[in-house]
mmCIF file of C-alpha atoms in Angstrom:
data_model
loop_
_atom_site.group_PDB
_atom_site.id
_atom_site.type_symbol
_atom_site.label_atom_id
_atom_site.label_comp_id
_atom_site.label_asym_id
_atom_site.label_seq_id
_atom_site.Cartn_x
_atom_site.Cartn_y
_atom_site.Cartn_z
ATOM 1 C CA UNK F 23 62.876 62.288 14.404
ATOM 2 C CA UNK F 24 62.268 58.471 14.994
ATOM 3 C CA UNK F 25 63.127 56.749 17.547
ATOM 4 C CA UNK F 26 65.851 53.909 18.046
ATOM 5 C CA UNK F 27 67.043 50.971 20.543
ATOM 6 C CA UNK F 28 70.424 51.255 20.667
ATOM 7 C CA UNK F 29 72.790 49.001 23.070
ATOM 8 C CA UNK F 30 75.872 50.149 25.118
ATOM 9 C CA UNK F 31 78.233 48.722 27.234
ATOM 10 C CA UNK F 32 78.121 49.749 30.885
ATOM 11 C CA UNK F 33 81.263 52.074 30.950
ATOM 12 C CA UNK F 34 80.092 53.969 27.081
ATOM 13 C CA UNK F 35 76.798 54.242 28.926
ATOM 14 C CA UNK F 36 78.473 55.665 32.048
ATOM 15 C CA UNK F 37 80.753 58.091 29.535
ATOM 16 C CA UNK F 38 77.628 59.640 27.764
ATOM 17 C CA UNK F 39 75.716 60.353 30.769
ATOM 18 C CA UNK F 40 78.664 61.885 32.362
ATOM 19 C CA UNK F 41 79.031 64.038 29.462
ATOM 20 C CA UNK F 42 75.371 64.842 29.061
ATOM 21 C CA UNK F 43 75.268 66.211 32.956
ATOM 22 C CA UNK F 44 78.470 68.102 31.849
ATOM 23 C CA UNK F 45 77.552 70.088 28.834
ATOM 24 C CA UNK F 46 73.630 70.079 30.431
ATOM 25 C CA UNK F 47 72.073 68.467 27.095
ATOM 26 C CA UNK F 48 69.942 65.433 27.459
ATOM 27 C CA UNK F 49 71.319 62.196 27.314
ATOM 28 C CA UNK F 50 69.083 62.047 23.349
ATOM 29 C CA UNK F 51 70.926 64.985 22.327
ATOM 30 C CA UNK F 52 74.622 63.850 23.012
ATOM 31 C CA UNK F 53 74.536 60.812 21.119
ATOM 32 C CA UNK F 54 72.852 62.531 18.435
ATOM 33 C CA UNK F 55 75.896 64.705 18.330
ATOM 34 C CA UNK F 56 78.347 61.468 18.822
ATOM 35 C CA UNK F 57 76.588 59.504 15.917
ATOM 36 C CA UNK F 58 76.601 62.663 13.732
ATOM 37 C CA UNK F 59 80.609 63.692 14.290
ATOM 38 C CA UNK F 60 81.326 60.173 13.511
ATOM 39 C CA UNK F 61 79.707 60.556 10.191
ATOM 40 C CA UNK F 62 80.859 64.093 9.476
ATOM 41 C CA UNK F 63 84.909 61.438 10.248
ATOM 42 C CA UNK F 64 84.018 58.904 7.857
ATOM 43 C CA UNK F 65 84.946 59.243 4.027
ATOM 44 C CA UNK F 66 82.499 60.061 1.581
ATOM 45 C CA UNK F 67 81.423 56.910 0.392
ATOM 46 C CA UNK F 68 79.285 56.412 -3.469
ATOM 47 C CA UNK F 69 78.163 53.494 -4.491
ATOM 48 C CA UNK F 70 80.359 50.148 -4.197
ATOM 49 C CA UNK F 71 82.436 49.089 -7.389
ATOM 50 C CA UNK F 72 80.335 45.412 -7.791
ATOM 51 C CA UNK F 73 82.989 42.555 -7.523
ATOM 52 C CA UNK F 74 85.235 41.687 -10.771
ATOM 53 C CA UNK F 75 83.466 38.334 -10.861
ATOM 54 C CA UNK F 76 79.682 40.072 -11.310
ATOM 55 C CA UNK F 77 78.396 39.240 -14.522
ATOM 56 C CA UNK F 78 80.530 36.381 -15.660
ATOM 57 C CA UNK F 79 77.811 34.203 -16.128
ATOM 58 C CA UNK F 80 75.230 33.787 -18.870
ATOM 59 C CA UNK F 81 71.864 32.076 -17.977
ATOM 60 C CA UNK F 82 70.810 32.187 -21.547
ATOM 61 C CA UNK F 83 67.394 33.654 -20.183
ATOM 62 C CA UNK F 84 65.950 37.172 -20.484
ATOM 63 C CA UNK F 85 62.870 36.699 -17.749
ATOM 64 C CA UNK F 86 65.585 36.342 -14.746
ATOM 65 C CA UNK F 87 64.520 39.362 -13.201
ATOM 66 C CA UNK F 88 61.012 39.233 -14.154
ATOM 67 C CA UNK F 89 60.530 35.632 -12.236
ATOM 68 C CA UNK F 90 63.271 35.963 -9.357
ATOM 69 C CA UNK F 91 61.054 34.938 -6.455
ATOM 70 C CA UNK F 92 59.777 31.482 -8.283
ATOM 71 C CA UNK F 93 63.882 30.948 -9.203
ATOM 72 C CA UNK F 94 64.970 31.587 -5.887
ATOM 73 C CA UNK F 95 62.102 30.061 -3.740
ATOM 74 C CA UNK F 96 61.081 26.761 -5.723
ATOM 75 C CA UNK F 97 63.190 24.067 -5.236
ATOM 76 C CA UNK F 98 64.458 22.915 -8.246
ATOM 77 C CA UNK F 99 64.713 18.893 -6.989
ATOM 78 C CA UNK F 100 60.972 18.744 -6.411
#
């Protein structure tokens, strides 16, 4: 496991410990739970359709990929 900073608002904070006392887990192991049933909620998710508009334009140039950083860290008014 790997450990995380993660930031609550007083009364979630309050809520978790509460529960943790409760169900006599450490405070670690319920929001472990929390953040895992919240996952287990959301829908299955693949990869993204990209946006209609990807791949309307046409540099003319084949090395775009090969020479990103000097296109998108040189400034071309210099």
């Amino acid at each position: 496991m790997k450990r995380t900073t993660v930031f609550l608002d007083e009364a979630l904070l309050k809520r978790l410990k509460q529960v943790s006392r409760a169900e006599g887990k450490s405070f670690a192991a319920v929001v472990r739970e929390a953040v895992a049933a919240y996952l287990v909620a959301q829908p299955a998710s693949g990869p993204r359709p990209l946006p209609s508009w990807v791949g309307m334009g046409d540099s003319g140039r084949s090395d775009i990929s090969t020479h990103l950083d000097d296109f998108l860290w040189t400034d071309p008014h210099e």
